[in-house]
Amino acid sequence: MTAELVRGQNHTLPQTRLEIRVSAGTPVVAGATLGDDRGTVRGVDWIAHPGSPQLPGLEVSQQAAAVHRLAVDLEALPAGAHRVTVLLALPAGADGPVRFGAVPAPFVAVTGLDGTEIATFTLTGLDAESAVSALELYRRQDVWKVRAVGQGYAGGLAEMLADQGVAEATGLAGSIQEAVTRGLARSVAPPRTPEGDRVRHPTGSAADHGPPMPSEPLTGPAHPVQDPAPVPPRPAPGAAATRPADAGATGDGPIDYAHPRRQHAAPPSPPPAAPPAPPGQPAQPVAGDATGWSMDERLYNQIWGMFEDLARTVAAYRSAVDFAESRMDQELDRTLSDPRNRIGGAGDRAREEARAKRDELTSRAREALDRDLAQLAAEAAVVEPALPAAYAGWGNPVWHAHRVPMEMPMALRIGDLHLPERPDLRIPLLVRLPLERGVWVDSGRSASEAAALTDTDQPRRRAVETAVAHAARLLAVYPPGEFSVHVIDPAGAAAGPLAPLVDAGVLAGPPAAGSAGVASVLAHLTRRVDLVQMAVRAGAADSLPPDLDTGEQLLVVNDFPHGFDDRAVTQLRYLADEGPSVGVHLLMVADREEASAYGPVLDPLWRSLLRITPVADSHLADPWVGHAWTYEPPAIPPGSRVLEQALAAVAAARRAADR
């Protein structure tokens, strides 16, 4: 029976290998400290946090998230550790809430490896606090127990760490928040969930999110199921890797690799049913096999489900391999700790047996991975041809028959993602429309293999071509007259790559060149942001000037910071921060090294933008596990004129709308 704890209450733990699951209504930072028999943290090497997520017997998430799964193996903790304190904090400097009183009460559950809840605690009564000690696991007379703490700190992480005796608590808290900020900047935003969605996940739900356990072989697929209690019309897919049943706290016994099939709550308008599968065989994949009010929404949710599937399936495999290696090392250490076994045949047999067990576990994990990857590949093969133009690659035939729509789509494809375990299995990277953050196309030379094979000047030209392709996509998927593109090219260096936009006549004006042109465009868009913000705050949208274009605006900036003075840089930062909320978006082509003269002044600008590259590069992270995914920009097939055709359709639709 689950023990529902209140503040100060404790409960005996029946096993030592555990998960601590955290659910909150907003992204939070999760960490843990180790304490000695007096509760003192001996140093920074006894603190697990996003910047240093692993300690012996303990692993926490690498980034802020609304849901976490912390892995704990109490028998593997460092010698002298008698206490594990779970810490939660709100990310500093983010656009989210700054106190726990403004968010739903976080829910914490201590579970076994099979997901069975042992004890739960809801952190109620918090107000001005921005950090909290949620609960602690402690050893008393060789028995481990859990105690609900719920001690909040208005001074944030620094005050909480100082209370535990950590020296230089302020500096450590700053480094933790900096690591969180870096993680948020490189993380792909997950699908939005409706306001008011519940925080707590029921026991055994497959909608728990977080990193895999480091101490168990996490094998079997990560099939997404609909997030429990969805609120239409936009339920986001949620998933978790199915965890193998454990024979006991010691980890002995067979590992169950079986897993349930993907399940879905019935959508309002169900997709076509697949033919029944033979017994024991997986069902045939179907495009749109997800919840949603429209086919586009079902495909969007299905793609994000596949994204999460692949992330958690690979996490399962990597965790299993790590576990197999760790188990082999532990068995060898235990066997060879006896000097009598270090020589002769006994030592050799021990090594062979340990390696054989390692190879067996790794082989079983690879079999499970291959099975799941094949299933995902089959699904991708069905989904890709069914995608609408906004979700499809340039090589998809849907673009040849594309007509400018009368309604804005849900999302836009800005590239593909893949992992090294199956490079040919590509997941479309979809971002919601209207854009919630700007995009930065990095024209610098990255450390990727693809970048190393390019000439010195190619990354810059490819970056501009990538920006032009994205601008063309946005123009092609918005209704006529509802999306405008402005271009700043201070030195006129991008005339060639910009030619498709200029020749089609789809720009709001000629590309702005020189300092005067830069100042004019920035002043125009800054004025638009100011006027719309004032009108929205005053509830007087009808008072806007009649010449003001209220449609979405995209500013393409090439070769930043050349041609930008201090005032122009300040205006650009203002547009990056305030523009998206009122329909002004940035698409920057820039090399961060060339802007290094501005120092930390531009750091908030880079963090506010989603960085993509003109060549394949492993720099984006998923929001569930934190894998480094290889991003590839959408490629136009060689010799194809699909870009020009799409822009011609935009120009024709505008002329028809103006008649």
PDB file of N, CA and C in Angstrom, residues 93 111 286 420 430 435 505 524 552 564 567 606 658:
ATOM      1  N   GLY A  93      16.022  33.445 -14.118  1.00  0.00           N
ATOM      2  CA  GLY A  93      16.208  34.132 -15.388  1.00  0.00           C
ATOM      3  C   GLY A  93      15.307  33.652 -16.499  1.00  0.00           C
ATOM      4  N   THR A 111       9.313   5.327  -5.789  1.00  0.00           N
ATOM      5  CA  THR A 111       8.775   4.102  -6.376  1.00  0.00           C
ATOM      6  C   THR A 111       9.861   3.042  -6.470  1.00  0.00           C
ATOM      7  N   VAL A 286      -0.173   3.213 -38.972  1.00  0.00           N
ATOM      8  CA  VAL A 286      -1.155   4.009 -39.706  1.00  0.00           C
ATOM      9  C   VAL A 286      -0.788   5.476 -39.537  1.00  0.00           C
ATOM     10  N   PRO A 420      22.810   8.283 -33.606  1.00  0.00           N
ATOM     11  CA  PRO A 420      23.794   7.410 -34.260  1.00  0.00           C
ATOM     12  C   PRO A 420      23.391   5.943 -34.291  1.00  0.00           C
ATOM     13  N   LEU A 430       9.487  19.581 -35.901  1.00  0.00           N
ATOM     14  CA  LEU A 430       8.364  20.490 -36.092  1.00  0.00           C
ATOM     15  C   LEU A 430       8.350  21.544 -34.993  1.00  0.00           C
ATOM     16  N   LEU A 435       5.605  31.258 -34.475  1.00  0.00           N
ATOM     17  CA  LEU A 435       6.868  30.957 -33.807  1.00  0.00           C
ATOM     18  C   LEU A 435       6.897  31.567 -32.412  1.00  0.00           C
ATOM     19  N   GLY A 505       9.364  38.579 -55.857  1.00  0.00           N
ATOM     20  CA  GLY A 505       8.618  39.751 -55.411  1.00  0.00           C
ATOM     21  C   GLY A 505       7.802  39.525 -54.155  1.00  0.00           C
ATOM     22  N   HIS A 524      11.205  50.620 -38.034  1.00  0.00           N
ATOM     23  CA  HIS A 524       9.852  50.265 -38.477  1.00  0.00           C
ATOM     24  C   HIS A 524       9.282  49.111 -37.641  1.00  0.00           C
ATOM     25  N   GLU A 552       1.793  38.645 -39.417  1.00  0.00           N
ATOM     26  CA  GLU A 552       3.071  38.200 -38.858  1.00  0.00           C
ATOM     27  C   GLU A 552       4.226  38.762 -39.683  1.00  0.00           C
ATOM     28  N   PHE A 564      25.830  46.963 -37.670  1.00  0.00           N
ATOM     29  CA  PHE A 564      24.998  47.246 -36.505  1.00  0.00           C
ATOM     30  C   PHE A 564      25.796  48.078 -35.501  1.00  0.00           C
ATOM     31  N   ARG A 567      22.998  51.124 -30.933  1.00  0.00           N
ATOM     32  CA  ARG A 567      21.546  51.324 -30.916  1.00  0.00           C
ATOM     33  C   ARG A 567      20.843  50.206 -31.689  1.00  0.00           C
ATOM     34  N   TRP A 606      21.558  35.233 -27.919  1.00  0.00           N
ATOM     35  CA  TRP A 606      21.819  33.887 -28.418  1.00  0.00           C
ATOM     36  C   TRP A 606      20.937  32.863 -27.715  1.00  0.00           C
ATOM     37  N   ASP A 658      -5.483  40.462 -53.837  1.00  0.00           N
ATOM     38  CA  ASP A 658      -5.549  41.923 -53.952  1.00  0.00           C
ATOM     39  C   ASP A 658      -6.576  42.390 -54.986  1.00  0.00           C
TER      40      ASP A 658
END
